[in-house]
PDB file of C-alpha atoms in Angstrom:
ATOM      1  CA  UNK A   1       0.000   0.000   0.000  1.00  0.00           C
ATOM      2  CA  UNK A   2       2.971   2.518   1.224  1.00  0.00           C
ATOM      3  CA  UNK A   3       5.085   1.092  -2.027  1.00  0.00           C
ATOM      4  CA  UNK A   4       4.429   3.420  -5.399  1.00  0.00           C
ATOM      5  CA  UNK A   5       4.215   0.883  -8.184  1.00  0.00           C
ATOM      6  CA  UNK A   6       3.944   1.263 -11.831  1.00  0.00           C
ATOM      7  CA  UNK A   7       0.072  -0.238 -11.314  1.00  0.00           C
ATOM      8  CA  UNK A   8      -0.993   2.632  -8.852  1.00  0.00           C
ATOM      9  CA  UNK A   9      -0.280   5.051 -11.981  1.00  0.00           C
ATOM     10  CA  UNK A  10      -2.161   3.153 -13.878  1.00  0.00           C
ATOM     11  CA  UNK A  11      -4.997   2.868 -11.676  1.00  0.00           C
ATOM     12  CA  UNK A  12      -5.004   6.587 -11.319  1.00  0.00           C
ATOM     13  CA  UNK A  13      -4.502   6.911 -15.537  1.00  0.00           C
ATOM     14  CA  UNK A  14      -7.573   4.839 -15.561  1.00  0.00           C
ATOM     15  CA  UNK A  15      -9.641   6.486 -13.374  1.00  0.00           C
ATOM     16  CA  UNK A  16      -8.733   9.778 -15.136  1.00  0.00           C
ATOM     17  CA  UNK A  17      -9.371   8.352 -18.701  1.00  0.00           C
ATOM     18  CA  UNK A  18     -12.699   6.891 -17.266  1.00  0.00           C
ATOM     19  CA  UNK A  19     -13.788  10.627 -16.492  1.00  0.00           C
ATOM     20  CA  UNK A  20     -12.927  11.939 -19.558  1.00  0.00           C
ATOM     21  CA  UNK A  21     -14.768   9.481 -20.982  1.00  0.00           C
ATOM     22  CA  UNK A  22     -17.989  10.318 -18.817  1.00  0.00           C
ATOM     23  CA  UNK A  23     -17.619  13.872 -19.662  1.00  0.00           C
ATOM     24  CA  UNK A  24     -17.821  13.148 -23.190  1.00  0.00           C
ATOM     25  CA  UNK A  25     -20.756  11.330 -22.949  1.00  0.00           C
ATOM     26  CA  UNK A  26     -22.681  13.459 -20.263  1.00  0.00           C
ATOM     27  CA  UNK A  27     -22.051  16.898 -21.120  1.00  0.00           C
ATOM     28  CA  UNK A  28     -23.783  18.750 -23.736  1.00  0.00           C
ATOM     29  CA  UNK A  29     -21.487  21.773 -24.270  1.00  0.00           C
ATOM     30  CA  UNK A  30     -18.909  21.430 -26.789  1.00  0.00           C
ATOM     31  CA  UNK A  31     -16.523  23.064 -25.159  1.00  0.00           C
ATOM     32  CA  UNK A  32     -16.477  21.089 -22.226  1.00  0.00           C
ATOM     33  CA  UNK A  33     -16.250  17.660 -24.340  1.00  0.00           C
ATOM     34  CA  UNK A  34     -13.092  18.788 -25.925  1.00  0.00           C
ATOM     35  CA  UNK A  35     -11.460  19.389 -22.197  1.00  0.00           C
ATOM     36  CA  UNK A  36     -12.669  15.828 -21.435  1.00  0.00           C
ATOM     37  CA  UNK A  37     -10.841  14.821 -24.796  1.00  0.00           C
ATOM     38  CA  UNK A  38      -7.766  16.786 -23.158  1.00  0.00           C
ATOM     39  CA  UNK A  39      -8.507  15.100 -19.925  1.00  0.00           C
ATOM     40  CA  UNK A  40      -8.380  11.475 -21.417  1.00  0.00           C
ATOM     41  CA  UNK A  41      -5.251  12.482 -23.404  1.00  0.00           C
ATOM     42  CA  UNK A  42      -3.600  13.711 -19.803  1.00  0.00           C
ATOM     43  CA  UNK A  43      -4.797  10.277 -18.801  1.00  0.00           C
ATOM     44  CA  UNK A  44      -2.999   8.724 -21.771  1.00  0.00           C
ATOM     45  CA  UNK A  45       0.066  10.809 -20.417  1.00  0.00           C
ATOM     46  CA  UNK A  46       0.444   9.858 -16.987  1.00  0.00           C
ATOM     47  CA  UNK A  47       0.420   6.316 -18.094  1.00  0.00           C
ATOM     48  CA  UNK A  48       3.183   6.713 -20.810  1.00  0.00           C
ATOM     49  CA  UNK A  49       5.431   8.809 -18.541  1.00  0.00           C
ATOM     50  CA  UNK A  50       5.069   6.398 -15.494  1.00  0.00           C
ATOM     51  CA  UNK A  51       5.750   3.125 -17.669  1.00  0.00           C
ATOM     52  CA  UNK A  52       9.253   5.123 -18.812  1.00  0.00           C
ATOM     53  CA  UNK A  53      10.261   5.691 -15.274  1.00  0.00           C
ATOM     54  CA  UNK A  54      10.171   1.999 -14.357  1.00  0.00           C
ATOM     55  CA  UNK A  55      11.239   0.954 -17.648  1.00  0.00           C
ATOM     56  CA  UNK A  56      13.993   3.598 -17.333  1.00  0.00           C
ATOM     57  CA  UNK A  57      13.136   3.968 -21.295  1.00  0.00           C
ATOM     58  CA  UNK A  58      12.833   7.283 -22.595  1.00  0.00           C
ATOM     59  CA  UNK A  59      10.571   6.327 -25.586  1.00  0.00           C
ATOM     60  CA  UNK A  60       7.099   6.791 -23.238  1.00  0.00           C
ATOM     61  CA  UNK A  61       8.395  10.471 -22.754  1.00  0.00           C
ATOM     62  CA  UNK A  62       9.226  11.130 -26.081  1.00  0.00           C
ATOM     63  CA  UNK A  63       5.598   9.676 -27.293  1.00  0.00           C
ATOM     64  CA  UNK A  64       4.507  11.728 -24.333  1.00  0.00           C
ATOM     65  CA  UNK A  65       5.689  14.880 -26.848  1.00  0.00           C
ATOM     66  CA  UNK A  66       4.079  14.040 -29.236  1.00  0.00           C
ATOM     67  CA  UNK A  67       1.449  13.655 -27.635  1.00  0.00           C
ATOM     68  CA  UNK A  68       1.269  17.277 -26.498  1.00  0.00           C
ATOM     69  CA  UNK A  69       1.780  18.464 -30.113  1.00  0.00           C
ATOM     70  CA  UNK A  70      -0.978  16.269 -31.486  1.00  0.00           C
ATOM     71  CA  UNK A  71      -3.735  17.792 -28.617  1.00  0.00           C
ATOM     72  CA  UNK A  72      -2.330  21.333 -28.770  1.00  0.00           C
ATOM     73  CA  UNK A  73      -3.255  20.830 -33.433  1.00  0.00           C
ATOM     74  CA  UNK A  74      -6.608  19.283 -32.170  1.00  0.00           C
ATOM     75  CA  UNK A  75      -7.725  22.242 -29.962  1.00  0.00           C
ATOM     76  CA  UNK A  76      -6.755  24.659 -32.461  1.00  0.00           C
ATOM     77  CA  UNK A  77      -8.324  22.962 -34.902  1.00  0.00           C
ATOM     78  CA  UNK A  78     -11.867  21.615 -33.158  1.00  0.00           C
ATOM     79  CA  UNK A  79     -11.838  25.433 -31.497  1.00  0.00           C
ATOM     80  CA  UNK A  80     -11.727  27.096 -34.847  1.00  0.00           C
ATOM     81  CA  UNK A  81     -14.773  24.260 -35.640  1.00  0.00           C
ATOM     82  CA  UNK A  82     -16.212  25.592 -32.990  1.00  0.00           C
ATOM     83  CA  UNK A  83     -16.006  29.292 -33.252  1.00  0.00           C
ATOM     84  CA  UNK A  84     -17.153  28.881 -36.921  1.00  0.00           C
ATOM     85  CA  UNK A  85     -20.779  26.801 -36.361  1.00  0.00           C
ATOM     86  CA  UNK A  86     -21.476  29.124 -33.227  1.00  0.00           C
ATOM     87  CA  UNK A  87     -20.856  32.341 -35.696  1.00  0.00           C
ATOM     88  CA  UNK A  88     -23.630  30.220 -38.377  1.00  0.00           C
ATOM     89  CA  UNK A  89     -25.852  28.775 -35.879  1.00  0.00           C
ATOM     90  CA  UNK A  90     -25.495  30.978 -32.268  1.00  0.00           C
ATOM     91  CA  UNK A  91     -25.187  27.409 -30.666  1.00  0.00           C
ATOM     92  CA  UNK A  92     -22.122  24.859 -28.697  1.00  0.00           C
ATOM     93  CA  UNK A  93     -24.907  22.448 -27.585  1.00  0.00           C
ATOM     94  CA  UNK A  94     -24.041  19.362 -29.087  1.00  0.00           C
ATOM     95  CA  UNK A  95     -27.647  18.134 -29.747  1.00  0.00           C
ATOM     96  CA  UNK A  96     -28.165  20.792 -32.218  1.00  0.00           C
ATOM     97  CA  UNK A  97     -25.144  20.525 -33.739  1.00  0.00           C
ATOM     98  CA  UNK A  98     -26.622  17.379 -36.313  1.00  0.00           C
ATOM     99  CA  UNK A  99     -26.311  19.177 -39.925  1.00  0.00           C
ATOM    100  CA  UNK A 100     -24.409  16.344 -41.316  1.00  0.00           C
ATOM    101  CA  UNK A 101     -26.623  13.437 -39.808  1.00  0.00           C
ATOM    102  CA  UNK A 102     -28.164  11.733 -42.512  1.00  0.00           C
TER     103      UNK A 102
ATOM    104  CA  UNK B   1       6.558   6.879   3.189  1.00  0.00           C
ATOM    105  CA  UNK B   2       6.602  10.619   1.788  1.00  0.00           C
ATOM    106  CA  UNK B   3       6.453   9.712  -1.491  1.00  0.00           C
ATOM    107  CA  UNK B   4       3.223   7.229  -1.167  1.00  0.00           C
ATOM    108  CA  UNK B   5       1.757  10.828   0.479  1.00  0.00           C
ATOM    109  CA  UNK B   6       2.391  12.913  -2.192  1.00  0.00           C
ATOM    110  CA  UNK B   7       1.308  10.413  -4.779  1.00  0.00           C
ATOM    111  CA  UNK B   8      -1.875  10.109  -2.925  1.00  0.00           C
ATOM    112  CA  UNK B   9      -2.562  13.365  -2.388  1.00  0.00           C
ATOM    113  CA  UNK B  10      -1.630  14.250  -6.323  1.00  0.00           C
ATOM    114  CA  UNK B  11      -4.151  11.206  -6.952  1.00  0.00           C
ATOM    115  CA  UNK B  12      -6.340  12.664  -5.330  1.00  0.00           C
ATOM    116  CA  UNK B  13      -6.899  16.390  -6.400  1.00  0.00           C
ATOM    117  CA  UNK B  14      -6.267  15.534  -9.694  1.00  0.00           C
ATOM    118  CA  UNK B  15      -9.175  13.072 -10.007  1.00  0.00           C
ATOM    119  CA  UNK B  16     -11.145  15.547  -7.761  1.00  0.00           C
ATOM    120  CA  UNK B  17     -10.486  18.180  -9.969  1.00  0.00           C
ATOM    121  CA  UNK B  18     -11.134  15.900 -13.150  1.00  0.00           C
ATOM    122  CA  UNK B  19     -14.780  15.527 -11.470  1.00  0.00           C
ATOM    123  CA  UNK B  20     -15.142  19.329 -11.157  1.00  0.00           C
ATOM    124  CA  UNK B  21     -14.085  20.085 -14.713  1.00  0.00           C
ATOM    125  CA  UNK B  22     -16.824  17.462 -16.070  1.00  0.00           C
ATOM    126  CA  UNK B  23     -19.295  18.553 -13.430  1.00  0.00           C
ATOM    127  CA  UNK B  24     -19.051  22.537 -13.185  1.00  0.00           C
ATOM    128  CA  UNK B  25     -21.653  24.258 -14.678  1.00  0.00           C
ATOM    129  CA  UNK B  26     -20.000  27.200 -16.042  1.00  0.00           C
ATOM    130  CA  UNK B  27     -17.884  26.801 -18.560  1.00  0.00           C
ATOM    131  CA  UNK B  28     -15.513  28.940 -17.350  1.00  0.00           C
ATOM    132  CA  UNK B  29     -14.934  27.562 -13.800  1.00  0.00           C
ATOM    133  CA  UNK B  30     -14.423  24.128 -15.952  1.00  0.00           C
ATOM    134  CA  UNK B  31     -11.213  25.556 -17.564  1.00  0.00           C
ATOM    135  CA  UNK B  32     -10.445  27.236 -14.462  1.00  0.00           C
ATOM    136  CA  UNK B  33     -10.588  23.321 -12.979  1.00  0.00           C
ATOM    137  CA  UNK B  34      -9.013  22.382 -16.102  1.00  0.00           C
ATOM    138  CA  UNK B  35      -5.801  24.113 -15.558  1.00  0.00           C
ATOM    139  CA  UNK B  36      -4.919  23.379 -12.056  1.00  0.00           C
ATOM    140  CA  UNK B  37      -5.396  19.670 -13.062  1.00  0.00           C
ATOM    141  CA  UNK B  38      -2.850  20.368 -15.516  1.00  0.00           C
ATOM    142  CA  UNK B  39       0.020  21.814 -13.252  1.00  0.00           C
ATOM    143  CA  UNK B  40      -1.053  19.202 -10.961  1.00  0.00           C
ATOM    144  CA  UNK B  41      -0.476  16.682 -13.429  1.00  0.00           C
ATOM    145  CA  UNK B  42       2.999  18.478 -13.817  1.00  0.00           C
ATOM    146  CA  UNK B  43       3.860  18.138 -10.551  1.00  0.00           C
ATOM    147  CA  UNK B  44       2.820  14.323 -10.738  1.00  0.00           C
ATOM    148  CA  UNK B  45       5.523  13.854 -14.127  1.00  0.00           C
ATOM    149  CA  UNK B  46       8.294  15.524 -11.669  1.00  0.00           C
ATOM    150  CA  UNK B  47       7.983  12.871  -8.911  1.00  0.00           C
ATOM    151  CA  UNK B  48       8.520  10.714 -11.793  1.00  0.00           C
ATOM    152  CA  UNK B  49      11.578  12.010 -12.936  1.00  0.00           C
ATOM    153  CA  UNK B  50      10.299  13.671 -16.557  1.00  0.00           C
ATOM    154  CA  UNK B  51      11.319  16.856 -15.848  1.00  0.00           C
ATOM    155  CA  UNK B  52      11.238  18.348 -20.071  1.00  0.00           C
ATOM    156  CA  UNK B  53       7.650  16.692 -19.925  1.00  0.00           C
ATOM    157  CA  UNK B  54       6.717  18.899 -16.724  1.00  0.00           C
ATOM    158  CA  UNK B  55       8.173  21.622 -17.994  1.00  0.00           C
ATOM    159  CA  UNK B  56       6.048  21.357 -21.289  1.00  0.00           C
ATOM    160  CA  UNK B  57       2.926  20.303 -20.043  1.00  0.00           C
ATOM    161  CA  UNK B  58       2.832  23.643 -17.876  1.00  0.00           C
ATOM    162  CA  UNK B  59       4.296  25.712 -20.774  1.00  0.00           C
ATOM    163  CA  UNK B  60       1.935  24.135 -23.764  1.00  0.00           C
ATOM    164  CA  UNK B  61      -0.828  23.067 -22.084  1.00  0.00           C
ATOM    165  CA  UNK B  62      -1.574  25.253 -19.117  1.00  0.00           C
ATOM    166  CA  UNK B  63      -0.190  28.050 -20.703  1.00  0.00           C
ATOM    167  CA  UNK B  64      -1.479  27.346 -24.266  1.00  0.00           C
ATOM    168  CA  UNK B  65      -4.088  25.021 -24.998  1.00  0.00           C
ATOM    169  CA  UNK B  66      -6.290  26.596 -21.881  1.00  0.00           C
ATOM    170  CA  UNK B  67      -5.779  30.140 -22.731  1.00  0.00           C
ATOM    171  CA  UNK B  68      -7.257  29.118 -26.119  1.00  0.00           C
ATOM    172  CA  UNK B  69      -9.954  27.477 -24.438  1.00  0.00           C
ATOM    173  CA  UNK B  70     -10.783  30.122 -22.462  1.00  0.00           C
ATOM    174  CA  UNK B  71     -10.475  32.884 -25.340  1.00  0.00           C
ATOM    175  CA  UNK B  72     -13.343  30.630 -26.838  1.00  0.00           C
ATOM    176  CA  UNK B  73     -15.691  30.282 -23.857  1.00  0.00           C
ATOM    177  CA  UNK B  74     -15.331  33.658 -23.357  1.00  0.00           C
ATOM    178  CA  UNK B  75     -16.230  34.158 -27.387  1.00  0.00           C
ATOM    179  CA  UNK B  76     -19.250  31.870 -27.297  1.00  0.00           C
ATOM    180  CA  UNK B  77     -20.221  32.289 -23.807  1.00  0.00           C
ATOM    181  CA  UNK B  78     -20.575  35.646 -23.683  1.00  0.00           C
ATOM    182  CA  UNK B  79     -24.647  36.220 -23.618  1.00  0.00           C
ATOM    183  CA  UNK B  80     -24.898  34.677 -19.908  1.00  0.00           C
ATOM    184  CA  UNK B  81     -24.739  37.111 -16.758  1.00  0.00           C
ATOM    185  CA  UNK B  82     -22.290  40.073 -17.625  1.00  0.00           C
ATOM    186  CA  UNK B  83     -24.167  41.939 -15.165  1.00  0.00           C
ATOM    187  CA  UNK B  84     -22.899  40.206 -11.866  1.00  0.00           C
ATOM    188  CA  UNK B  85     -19.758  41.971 -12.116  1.00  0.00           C
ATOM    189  CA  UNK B  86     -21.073  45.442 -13.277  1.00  0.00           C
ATOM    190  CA  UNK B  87     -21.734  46.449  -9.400  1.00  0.00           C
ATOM    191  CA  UNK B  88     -19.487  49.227  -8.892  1.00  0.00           C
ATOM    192  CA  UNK B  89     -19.111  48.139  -4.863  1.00  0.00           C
ATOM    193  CA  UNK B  90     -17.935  45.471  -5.874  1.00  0.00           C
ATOM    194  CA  UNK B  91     -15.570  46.513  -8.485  1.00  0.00           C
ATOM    195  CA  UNK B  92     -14.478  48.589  -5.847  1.00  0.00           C
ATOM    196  CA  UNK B  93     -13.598  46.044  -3.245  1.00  0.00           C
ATOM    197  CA  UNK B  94     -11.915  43.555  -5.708  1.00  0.00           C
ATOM    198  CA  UNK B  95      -9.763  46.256  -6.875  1.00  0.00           C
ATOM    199  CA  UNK B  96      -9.107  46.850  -2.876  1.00  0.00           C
ATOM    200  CA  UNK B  97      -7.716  43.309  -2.401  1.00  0.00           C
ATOM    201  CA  UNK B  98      -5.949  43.209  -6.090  1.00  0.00           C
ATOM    202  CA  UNK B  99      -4.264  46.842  -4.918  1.00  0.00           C
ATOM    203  CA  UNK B 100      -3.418  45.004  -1.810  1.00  0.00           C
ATOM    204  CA  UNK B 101      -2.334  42.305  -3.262  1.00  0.00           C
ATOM    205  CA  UNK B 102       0.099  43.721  -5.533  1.00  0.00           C
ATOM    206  CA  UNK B 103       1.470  46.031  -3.018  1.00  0.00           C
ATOM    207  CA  UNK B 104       2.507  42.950  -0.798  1.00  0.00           C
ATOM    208  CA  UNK B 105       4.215  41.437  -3.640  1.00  0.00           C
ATOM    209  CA  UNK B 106       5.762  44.710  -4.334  1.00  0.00           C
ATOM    210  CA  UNK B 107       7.065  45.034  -0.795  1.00  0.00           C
ATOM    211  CA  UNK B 108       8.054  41.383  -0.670  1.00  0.00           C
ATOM    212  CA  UNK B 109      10.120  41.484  -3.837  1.00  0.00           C
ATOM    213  CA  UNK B 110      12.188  44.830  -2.997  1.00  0.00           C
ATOM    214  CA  UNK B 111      12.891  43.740   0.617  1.00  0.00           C
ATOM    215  CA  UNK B 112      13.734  40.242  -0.526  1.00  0.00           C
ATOM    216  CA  UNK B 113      15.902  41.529  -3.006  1.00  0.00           C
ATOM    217  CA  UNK B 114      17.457  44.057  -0.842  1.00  0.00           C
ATOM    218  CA  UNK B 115      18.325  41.523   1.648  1.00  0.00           C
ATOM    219  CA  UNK B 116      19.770  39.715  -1.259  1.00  0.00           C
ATOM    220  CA  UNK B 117      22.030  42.723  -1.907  1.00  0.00           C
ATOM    221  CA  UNK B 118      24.331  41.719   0.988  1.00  0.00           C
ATOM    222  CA  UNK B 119      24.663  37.986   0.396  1.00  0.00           C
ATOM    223  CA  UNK B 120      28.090  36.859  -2.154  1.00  0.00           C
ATOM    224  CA  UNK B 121      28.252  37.039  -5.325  1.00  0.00           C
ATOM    225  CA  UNK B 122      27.603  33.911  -7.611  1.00  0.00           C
ATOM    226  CA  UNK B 123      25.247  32.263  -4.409  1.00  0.00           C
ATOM    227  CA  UNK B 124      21.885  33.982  -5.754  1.00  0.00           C
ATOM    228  CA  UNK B 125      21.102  32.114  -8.862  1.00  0.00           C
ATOM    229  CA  UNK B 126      21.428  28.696 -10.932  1.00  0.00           C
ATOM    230  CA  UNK B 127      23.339  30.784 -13.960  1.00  0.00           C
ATOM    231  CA  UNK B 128      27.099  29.491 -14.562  1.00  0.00           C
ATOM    232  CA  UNK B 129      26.352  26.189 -12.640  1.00  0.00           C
ATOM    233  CA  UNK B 130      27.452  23.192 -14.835  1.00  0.00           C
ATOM    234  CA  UNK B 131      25.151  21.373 -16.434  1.00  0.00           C
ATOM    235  CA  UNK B 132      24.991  17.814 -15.571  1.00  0.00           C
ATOM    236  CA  UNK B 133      23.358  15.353 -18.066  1.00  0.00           C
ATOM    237  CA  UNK B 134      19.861  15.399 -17.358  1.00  0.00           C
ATOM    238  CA  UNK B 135      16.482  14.187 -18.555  1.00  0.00           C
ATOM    239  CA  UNK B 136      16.253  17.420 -20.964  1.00  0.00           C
ATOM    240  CA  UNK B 137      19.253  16.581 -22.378  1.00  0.00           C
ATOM    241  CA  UNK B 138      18.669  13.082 -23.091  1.00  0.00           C
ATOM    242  CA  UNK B 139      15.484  13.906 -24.272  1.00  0.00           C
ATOM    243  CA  UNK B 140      16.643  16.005 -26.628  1.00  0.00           C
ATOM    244  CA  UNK B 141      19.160  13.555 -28.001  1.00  0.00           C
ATOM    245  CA  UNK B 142      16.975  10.975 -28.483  1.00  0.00           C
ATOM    246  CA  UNK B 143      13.948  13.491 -29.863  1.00  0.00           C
ATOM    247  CA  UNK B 144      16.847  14.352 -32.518  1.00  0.00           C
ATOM    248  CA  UNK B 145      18.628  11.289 -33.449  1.00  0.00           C
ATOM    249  CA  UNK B 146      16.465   7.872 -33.001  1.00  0.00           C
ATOM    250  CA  UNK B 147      12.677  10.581 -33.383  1.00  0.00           C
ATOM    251  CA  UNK B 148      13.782  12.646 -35.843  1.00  0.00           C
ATOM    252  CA  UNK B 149      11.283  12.298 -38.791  1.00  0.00           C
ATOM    253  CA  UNK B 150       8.599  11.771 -36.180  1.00  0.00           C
ATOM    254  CA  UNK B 151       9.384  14.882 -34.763  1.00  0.00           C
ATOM    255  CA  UNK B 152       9.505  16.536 -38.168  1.00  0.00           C
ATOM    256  CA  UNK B 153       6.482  15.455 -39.059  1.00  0.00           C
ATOM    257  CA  UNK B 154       4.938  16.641 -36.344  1.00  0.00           C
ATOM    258  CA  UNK B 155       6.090  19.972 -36.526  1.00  0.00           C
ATOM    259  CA  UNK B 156       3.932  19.781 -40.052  1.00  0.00           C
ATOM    260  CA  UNK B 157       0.969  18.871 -38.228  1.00  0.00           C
ATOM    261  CA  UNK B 158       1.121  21.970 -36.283  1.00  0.00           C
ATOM    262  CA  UNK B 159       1.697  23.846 -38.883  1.00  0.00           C
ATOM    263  CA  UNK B 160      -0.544  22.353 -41.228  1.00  0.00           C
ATOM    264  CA  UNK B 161      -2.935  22.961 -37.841  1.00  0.00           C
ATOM    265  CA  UNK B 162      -2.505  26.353 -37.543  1.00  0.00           C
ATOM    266  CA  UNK B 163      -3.406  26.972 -41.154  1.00  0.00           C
ATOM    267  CA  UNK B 164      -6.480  24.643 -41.102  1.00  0.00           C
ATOM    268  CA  UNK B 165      -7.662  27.065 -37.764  1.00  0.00           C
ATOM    269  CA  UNK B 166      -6.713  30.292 -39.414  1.00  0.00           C
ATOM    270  CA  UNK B 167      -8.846  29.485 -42.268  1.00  0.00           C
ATOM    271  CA  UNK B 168     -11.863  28.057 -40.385  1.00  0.00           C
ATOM    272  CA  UNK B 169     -11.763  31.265 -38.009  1.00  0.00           C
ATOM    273  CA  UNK B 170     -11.753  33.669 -40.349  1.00  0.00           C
ATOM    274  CA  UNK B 171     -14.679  35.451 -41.712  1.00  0.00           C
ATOM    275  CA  UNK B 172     -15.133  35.895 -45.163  1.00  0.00           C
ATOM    276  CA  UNK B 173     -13.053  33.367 -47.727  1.00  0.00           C
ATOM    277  CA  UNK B 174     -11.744  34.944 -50.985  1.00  0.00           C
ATOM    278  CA  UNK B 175     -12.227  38.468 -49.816  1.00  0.00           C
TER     279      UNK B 175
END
């Protein structure tokens, strides 16, 4: 219990991820589903960066970077998304947002 | 001992404060949750000895991606309750504690650095230190030797991001 092991960080990663998750599939606002996307991608971090320190491999942190790149072009990109539907339609509320449902 | 504590109490703010992003009904105290989740999440990667990854998550993600966050919440957002801060008592009072607040710090950094004044030379700072081979610098060589076209390509993806945003934010195309 006192001992830190590689499985506590995952349990925490998992628990993390597993909010995210919820978030995505709760919460109506768009916004707030993209910061559960970022919160599942922390998730995603904590897990590769914990695995490198026992593996004493620095591969997890370097994925890790890439990682951060990757989410920083998705919120860009999903923000500008989102700034351009709410300038057409005066909405974020995902249940409205259905004009390519078919 | 100590370091089962810390991870514990890391563990648990940030999944409290995972709950209170997905949970908060304003969208702004979300990415207010959102970015002390991060720097805890920083702190977490510094028990664990990624020091470049700390260092970035508080750089790019609290200090980038949640700024642009909040730049759009406050864009989209901006219909609900303006008026709860238009009371000028309380404008008044906040700008009290700020005035206070930045007088403190005032006071705190010229005494500080006054008592500094007297100490050595070459004692205040980190600068001229030698720099040992740390995780930055392994990080780096790796990133740049065994990562390289990874890390190329990604540095397209940003960019190729940050003309795909451009272009969806702005107005009028072809004008």
């Amino acid at each position: 219990m006192l001992e830190i092991t590689p499985l506590h960080y995952s349990l925490l990663s998992a628990a993390l991820f597993m909010i995210g998750v919820i978030g995505v599939l709760v919460r109506r606002n768009v916004i707030i589903i993209f910061m559960s996307i970022e919160l599942i991608l922390n998730a995603v971090n904590i897990n590769l960066v914990a695995l490198s320190d026992q593996l004493q491999d620095l591969a997890g942190q370097v994925f890790v970077v890439f990682v951060i790149a990757v989410a920083a072009a998705e919120a860009a990109v999903g923000l500008g998304i989102i700034i351009a539907f709410y300038r057409n339609k005066e909405t974020v509320n995902i249940d409205e947002i259905q004009i390519m449902r078919w | 001992m100590a370091e089962a504590l810390l991870f514990y109490t890391l563990a648990a703010l940030i999944l409290g404060l995972g709950v209170m992003v997905v949970s908060a009904r304003s969208a702004v105290h979300s990415v207010l949750f959102l970015v002390v989740n991060f720097l805890l999440v920083a702190v977490l990667y510094v028990t664990l000895n990624a020091e470049f990854v700390a260092v970035i998550q508080v750089l790019v993600y609290a200090g980038g991606i949640v700024v642009l966050y909040l730049f759009v919440v406050m864009l989209v957002n901006l219909k609900q309750a303006p008026e709860r801060f238009s009371d000028p008592r309380r404008l008044a009072r906040s700008g009290l504690v700020l005035g206070g607040v930045v007088l403190a710090l005032i006071v705190v950094v010229v005494s500080s650095s006054l008592r500094a004044g007297a100490a050595p030379e070459g004692t205040l700072s980190g600068f001229g230190t030698p720099f040992t081979s740390g995780n930055t610098e392994q990080l780096g060589w790796v990133l740049y030797t065994s990562y390289l076209i990874p890390f190329e390509l990604a540095s397209m993806l940003l960019l190729v991001a940050m003309v795909g945003a451009i272009v969806l934010a702005k107005r009028h195309l072809g004008e």
